[in-house]
Coordinates of C-alpha atoms and ligand atoms in Angstrom, one line a residue:
X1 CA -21.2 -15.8 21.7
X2 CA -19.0 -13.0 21.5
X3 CA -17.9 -13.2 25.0
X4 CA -15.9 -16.1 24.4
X5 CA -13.5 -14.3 22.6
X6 CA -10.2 -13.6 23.5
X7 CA -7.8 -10.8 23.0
X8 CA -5.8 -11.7 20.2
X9 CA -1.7 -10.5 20.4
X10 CA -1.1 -7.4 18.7
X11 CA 1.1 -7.4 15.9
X12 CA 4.0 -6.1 16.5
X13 CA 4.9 -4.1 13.6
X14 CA 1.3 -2.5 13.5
X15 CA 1.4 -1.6 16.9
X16 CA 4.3 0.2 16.5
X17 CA 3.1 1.9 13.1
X18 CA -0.3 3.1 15.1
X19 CA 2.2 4.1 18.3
X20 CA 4.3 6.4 16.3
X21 CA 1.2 7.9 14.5
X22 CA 0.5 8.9 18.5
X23 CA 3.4 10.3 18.8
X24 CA 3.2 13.8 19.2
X25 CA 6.7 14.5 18.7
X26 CA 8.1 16.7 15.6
X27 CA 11.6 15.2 15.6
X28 CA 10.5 11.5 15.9
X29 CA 12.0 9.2 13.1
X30 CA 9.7 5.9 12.1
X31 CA 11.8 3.1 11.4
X32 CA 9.1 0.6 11.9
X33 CA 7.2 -0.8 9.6
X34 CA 8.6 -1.7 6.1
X35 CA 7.6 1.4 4.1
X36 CA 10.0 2.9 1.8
X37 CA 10.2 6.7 2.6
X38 CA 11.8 9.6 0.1
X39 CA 14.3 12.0 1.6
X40 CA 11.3 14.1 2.2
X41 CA 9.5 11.1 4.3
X42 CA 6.9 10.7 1.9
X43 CA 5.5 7.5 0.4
X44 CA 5.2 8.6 -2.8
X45 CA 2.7 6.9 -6.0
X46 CA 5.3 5.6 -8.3
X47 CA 5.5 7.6 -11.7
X48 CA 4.7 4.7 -13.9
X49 CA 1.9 3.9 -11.5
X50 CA 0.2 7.4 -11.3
X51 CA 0.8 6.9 -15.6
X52 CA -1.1 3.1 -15.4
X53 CA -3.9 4.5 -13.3
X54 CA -4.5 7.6 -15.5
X55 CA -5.0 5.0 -18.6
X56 CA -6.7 2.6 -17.0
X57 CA -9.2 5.1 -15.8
X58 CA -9.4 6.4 -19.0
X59 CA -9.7 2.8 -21.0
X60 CA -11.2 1.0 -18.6
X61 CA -15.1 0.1 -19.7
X62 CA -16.2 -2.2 -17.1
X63 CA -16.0 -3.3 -13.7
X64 CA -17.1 -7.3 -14.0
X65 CA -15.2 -10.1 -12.8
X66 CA -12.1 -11.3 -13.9
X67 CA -11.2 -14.9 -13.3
X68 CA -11.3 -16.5 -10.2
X69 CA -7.5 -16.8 -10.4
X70 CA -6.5 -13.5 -11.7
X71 CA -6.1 -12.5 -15.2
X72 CA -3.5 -14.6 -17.3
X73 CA -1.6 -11.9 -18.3
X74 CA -0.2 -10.8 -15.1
X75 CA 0.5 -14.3 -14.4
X76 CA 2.4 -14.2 -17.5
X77 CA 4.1 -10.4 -16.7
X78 CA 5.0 -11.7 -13.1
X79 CA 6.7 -14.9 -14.0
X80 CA 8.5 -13.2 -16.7
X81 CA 9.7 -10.9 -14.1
X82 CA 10.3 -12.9 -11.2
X83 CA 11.8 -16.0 -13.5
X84 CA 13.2 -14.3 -16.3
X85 CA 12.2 -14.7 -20.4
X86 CA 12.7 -18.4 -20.6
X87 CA 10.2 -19.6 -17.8
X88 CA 8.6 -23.0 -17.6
X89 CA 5.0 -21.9 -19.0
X90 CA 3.9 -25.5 -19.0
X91 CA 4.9 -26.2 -15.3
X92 CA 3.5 -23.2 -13.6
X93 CA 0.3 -22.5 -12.1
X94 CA -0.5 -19.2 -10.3
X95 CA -3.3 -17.3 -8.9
X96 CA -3.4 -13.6 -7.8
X97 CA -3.6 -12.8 -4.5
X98 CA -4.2 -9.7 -2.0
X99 CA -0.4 -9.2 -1.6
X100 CA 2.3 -11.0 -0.6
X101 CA 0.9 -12.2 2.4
X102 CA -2.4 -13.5 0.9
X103 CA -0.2 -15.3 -1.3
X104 CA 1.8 -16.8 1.5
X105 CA -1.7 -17.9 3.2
X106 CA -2.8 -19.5 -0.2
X107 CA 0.9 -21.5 -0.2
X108 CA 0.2 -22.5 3.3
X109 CA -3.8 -23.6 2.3
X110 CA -2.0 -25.4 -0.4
X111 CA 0.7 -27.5 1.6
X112 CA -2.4 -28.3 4.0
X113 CA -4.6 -30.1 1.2
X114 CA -1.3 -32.2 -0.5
X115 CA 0.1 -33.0 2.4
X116 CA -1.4 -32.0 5.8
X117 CA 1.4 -34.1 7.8
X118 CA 4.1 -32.0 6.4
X119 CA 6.2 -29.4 8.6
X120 CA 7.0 -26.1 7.4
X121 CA 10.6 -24.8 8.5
X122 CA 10.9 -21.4 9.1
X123 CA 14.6 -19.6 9.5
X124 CA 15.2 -18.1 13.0
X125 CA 14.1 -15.4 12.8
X126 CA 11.5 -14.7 10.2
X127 CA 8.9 -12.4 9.5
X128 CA 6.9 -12.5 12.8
X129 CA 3.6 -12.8 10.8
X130 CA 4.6 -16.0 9.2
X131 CA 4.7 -17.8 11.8
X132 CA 1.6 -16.9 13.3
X133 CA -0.4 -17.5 10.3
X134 CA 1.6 -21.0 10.6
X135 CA 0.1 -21.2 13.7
X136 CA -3.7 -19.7 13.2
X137 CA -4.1 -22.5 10.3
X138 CA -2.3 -25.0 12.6
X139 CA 0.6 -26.2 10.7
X140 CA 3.2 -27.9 12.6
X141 CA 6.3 -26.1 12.0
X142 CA 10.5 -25.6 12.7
X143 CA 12.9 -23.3 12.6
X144 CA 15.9 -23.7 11.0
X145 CA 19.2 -21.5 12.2
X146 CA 19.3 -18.3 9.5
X147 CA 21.3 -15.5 11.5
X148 CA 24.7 -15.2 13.0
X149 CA 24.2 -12.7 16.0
X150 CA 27.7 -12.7 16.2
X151 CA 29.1 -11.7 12.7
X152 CA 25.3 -10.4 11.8
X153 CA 25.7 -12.7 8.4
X154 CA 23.6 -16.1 7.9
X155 CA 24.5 -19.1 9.9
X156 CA 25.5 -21.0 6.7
X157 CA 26.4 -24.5 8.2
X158 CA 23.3 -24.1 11.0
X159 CA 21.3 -23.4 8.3
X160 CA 22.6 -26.7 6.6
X161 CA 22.5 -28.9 9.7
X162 CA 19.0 -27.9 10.7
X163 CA 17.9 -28.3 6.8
X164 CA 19.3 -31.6 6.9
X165 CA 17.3 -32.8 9.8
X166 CA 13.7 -31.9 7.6
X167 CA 11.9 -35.2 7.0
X168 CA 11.3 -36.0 3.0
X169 CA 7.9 -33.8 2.0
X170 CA 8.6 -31.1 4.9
X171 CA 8.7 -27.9 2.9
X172 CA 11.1 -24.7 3.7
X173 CA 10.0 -21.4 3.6
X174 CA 12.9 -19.3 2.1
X175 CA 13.3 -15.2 1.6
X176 CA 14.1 -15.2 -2.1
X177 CA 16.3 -11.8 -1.3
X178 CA 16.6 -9.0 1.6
X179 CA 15.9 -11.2 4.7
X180 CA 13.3 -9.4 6.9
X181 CA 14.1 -8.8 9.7
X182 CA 17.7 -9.2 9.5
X183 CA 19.2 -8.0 6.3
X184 CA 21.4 -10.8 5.8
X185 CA 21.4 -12.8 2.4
X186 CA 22.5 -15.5 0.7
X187 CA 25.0 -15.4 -2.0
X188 CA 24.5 -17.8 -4.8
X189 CA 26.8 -20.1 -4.2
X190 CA 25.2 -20.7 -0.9
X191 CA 21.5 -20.7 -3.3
X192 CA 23.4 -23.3 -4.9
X193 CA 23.5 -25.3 -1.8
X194 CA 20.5 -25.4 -0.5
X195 CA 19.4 -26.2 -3.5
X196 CA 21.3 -29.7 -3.3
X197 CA 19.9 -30.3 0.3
X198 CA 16.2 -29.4 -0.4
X199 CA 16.7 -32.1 -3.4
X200 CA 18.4 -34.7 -1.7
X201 CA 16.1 -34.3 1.3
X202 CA 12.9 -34.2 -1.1
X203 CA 12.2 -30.8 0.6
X204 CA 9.4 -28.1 -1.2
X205 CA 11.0 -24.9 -1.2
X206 CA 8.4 -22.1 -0.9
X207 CA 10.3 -18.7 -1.6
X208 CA 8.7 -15.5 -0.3
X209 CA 9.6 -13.2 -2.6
X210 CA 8.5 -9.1 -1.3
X211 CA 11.6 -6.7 -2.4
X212 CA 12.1 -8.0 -5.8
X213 CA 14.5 -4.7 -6.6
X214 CA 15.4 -3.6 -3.1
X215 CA 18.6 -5.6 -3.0
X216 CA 21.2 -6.1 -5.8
X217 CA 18.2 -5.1 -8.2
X218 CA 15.5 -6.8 -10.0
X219 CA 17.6 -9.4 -11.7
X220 CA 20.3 -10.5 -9.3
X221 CA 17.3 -10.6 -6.4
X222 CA 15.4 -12.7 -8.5
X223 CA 19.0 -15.1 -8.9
X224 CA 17.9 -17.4 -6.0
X225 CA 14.6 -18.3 -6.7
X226 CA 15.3 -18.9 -10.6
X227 CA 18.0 -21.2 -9.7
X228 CA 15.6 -23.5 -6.8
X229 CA 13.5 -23.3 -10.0
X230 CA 15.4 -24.7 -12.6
X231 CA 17.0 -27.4 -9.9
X232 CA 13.9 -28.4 -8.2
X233 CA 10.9 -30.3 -9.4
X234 CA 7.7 -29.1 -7.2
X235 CA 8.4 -24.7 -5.9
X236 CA 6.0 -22.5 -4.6
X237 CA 6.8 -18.4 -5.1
X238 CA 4.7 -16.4 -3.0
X239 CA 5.4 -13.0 -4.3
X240 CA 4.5 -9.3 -3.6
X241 CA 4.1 -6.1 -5.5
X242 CA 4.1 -3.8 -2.4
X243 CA 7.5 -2.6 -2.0
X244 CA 8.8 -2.7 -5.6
X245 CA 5.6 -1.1 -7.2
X246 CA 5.0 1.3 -3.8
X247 CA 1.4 -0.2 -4.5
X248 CA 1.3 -1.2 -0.2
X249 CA -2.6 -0.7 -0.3
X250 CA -4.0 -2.0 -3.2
X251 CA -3.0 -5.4 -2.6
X252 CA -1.0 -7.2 -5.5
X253 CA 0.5 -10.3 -5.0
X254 CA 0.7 -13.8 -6.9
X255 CA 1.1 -17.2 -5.5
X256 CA 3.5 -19.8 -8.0
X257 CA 3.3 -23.0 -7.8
X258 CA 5.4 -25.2 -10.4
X259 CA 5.3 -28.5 -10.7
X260 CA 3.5 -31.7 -10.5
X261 CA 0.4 -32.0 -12.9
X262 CA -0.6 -28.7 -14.2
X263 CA -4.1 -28.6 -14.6
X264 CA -5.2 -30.1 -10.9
X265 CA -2.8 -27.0 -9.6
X266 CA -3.7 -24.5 -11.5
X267 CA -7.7 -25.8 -10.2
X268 CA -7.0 -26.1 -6.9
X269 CA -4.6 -22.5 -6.6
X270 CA -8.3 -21.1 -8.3
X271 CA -10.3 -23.4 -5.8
X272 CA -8.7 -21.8 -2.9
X273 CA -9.1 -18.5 -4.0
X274 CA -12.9 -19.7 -4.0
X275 CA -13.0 -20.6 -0.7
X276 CA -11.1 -17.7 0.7
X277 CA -12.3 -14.1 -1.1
X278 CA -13.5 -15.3 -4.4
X279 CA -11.9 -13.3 -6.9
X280 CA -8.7 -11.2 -5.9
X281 CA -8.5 -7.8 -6.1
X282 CA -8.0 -7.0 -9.6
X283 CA -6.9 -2.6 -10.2
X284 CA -3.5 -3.1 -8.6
X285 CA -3.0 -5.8 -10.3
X286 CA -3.9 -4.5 -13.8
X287 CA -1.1 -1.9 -13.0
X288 CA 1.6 -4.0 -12.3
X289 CA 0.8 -5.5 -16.1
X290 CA 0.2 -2.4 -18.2
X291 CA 3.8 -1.4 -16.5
X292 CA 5.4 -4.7 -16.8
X293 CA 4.4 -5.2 -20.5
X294 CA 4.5 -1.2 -22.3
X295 CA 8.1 -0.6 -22.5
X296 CA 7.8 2.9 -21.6
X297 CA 6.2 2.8 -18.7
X298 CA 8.9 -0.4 -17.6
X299 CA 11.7 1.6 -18.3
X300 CA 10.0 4.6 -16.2
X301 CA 9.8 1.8 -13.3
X302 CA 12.6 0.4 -13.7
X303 CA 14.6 3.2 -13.5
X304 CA 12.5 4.9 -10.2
X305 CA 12.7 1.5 -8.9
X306 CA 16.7 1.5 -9.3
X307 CA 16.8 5.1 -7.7
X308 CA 15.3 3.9 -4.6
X309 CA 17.8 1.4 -4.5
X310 CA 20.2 3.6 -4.9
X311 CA 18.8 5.6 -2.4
X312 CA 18.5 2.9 0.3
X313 CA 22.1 1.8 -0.4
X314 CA 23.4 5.4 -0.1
X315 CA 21.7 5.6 3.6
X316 CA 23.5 1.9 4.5
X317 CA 26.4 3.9 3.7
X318 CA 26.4 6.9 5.1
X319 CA 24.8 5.4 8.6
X320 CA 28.1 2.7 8.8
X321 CA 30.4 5.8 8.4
X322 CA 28.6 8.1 10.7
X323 CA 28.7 5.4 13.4
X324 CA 32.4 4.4 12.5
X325 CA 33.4 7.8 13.2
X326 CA 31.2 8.7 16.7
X327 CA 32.6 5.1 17.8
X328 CA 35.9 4.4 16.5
X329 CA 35.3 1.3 15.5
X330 CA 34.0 -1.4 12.7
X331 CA 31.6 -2.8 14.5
X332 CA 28.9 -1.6 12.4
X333 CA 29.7 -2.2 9.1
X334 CA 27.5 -4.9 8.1
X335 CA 24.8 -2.0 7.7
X336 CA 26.2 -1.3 4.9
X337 CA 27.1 -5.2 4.1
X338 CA 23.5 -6.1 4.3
X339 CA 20.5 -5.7 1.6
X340 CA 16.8 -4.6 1.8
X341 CA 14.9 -2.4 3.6
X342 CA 16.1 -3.8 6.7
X343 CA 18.9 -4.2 9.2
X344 CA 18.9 -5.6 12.5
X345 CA 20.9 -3.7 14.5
X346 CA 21.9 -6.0 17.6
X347 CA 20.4 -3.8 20.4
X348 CA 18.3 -5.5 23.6
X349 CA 14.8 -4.5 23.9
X350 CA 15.7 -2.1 26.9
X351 CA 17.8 -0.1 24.7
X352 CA 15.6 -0.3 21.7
X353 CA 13.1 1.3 24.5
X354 CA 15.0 3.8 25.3
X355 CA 15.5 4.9 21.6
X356 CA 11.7 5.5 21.4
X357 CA 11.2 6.7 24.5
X358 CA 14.1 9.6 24.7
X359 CA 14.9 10.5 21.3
X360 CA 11.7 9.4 19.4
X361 CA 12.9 7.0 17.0
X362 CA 10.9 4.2 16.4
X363 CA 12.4 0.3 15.2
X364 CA 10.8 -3.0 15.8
X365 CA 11.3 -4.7 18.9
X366 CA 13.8 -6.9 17.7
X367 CA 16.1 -3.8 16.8
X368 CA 15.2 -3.8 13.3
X369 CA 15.3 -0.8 11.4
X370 CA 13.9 0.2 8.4
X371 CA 16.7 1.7 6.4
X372 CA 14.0 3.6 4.1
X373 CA 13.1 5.5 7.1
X374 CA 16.2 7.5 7.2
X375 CA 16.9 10.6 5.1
X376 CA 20.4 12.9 4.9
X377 CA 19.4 14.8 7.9
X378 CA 18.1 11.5 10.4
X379 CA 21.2 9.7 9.6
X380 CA 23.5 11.6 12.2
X381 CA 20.2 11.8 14.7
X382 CA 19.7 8.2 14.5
X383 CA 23.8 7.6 14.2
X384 CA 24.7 9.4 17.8
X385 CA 21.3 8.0 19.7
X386 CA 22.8 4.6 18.9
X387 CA 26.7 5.5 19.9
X388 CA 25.2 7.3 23.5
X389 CA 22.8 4.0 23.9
X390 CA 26.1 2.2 24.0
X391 CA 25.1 -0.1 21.2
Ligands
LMR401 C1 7.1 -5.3 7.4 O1 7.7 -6.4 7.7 O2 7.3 -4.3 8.1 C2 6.2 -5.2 6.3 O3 6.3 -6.4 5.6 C3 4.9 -4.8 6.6 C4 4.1 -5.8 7.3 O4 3.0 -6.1 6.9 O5 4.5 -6.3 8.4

């Protein structure tokens, strides 16, 4: 039977994380996949975490199941969190998930059971694994205009048009905050819009949410998705703890969904987890709530959390001015404009080639680079590679 099969594509972003593991090169820089790195290049165990796991270990009596949809109380932590104090607690239904992408696969499982017509819009460009888990579950999907190559913002008014040609029930996939791959956001007012197309075109919005923190910080990221929240009746939030909690690995995610009659949502989210693993993977998860609900150890995260950010932005920085002064001119600037881990630079795929290939520095194909990659000493490295490529 097995001879049937097919090679499947390689992902992109994992063939370039197992590539530059190869790489025998001391001086190369990985600015691949979306890891956040320390000025020493480490991935380091967050403090509050490496606190959590230390209790837990210490308290923890028993490894039994949980419930099949996750424990309540890190439903409760997350959409406190992600929706703020005053959230709809009689509207949502959620279910743990292995990370943010299992939680995007559950939203997608979800759309297929209501409404197996529907068409899922996707903005140009996106993720490149959403669409091909679009495509493995065969969901018929669109593309809606996100990114202005030109200016390196977001298309607004393409973004508009192409929204407004979604048929009623279609549902739009949305990066609550620092777009990957291209860095460019939305501001609220533009939130505010979209908001008032998705309801006068009956459209589900379904936010991926995987940098809560990354951006503006934890509350003005979340800004977005609370106000397609409070505006729309049906949302899905498909949400990750990877990135904000360092906790890649483990697998913590949570899948939203608010709206329409609570109880059959809440038993299908848990029905699908059925289906799919069972019961989610619990220890990460566990983490994420002892942190989100001792003050302590918030505040700790919190505040490492806002260094990071700090950090990140400080690199956005120093890169735009480095490259403003080896070119002479602005055209770089939106690094330091955009939010997030990433940016994507504008470079063709030859010269993102060459970048690897002569000076060891590694970015998705697309030209994205991870901004977390860079440290003090790879900015200028990175800065000059990019002014000799002609860029
Ligand atoms: C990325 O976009 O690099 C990250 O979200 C990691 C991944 O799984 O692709």
């Amino acid at each position: 039977m097995f001879e049937s099969l097919k090679p499947q594509p390689a992902d992109k972003i994992l063939a370039l994380m197992q590539m530059y593991r190869e790489d025998p090169r001391s001086e190369k820089i990985d600015l691949g996949v979306g890891v956040y790195k320390d000025a020493e290049g480490n991935t380091p165990i967050m403090r509050a975490v490496k606190a959590a796991e230390k209790r837990l270990w210490e308290e923890e009596r028993t490894k039994t199941y949980t419930s099949l949809a996750g424990e309540p109380a890190f439903h409760a932590a997350m959409a406190e969190l992600i929706l703020g104090g005053g959230y709809p607690v009689d509207r949502l239904a959620a279910i743990a998930t292995p990370g943010g992408t299992g939680a995007v696969r559950q939203a997608v499982e979800m759309v297929k059971l209501a409404a197996p017509g529907a068409t899922i819009w996707l903005p140009d460009p996106t993720w490149p694994n959403h669409l091909s888990i679009l495509n493995y579950l065969g969901v018929k999907t669109e593309t809606y205009r996100y990114f202005d190559e030109a200016t390196r913002g977001v298309d607004f008014d393409g973004m508009l048009a192409d929204l407004g040609e979604a048929a009623a029930g279609d549902v739009v996939l949305l990066h609550g905050c620092c777009h990957n791959p291209t860095g460019a956001n939305l501001n609220l007012v533009q939130w505010g819009e979209v908001a008032s197309v998705l309801e006068e075109g009956g459209l589900l919005p379904l936010i991926d949410l995987a940098y809560q923190g990354f951006g503006d910080g934890l509350e003005a990221d979340a800004a977005g998705t609370r106000l397609i929240t409070a505006r729309l009746p049906e949302v899905m939030i498909a949400a990750s703890c990877s990135k904000n909690f360092g906790l890649y690995r483990e697998r913590v995610g949570i899948l939203m969904a608010l709206g329409g009659n609570r109880a059959v949502t809440q038993g299908t989210l848990a029905f699908l987890n059925r289906q799919n693993y069972s019961f989610p993977p619990d220890h990460g998860a566990r983490l994420v709530t002892m942190i989100l609900t001792d003050p302590a150890l918030r505040a700790d995260w919190q505040a490492e959390l806002e260094e990071m950010r700090q950090s990140m932005l400080g690199l956005r920085e120093s890169l735009a001015t480095e490259l403003r002064r080896l070119t002479g001119s602005d055209r770089f600037g939106f690094i330091a404009e955009h939010r997030g881990m990433f940016s994507r630079l504008g470079a063709t795929p030859a010269q993102v080639e060459k970048l690897r290939t002569e000076h060891g520095i590694y970015m998705v194909g697309d030209s994205r680079l991870n901004i977390a990659g860079l440290n003090a000493k790879t900015v200028p490295i990175l800065a000059k590679a990019i002014a000799d490529a002609g860029i």
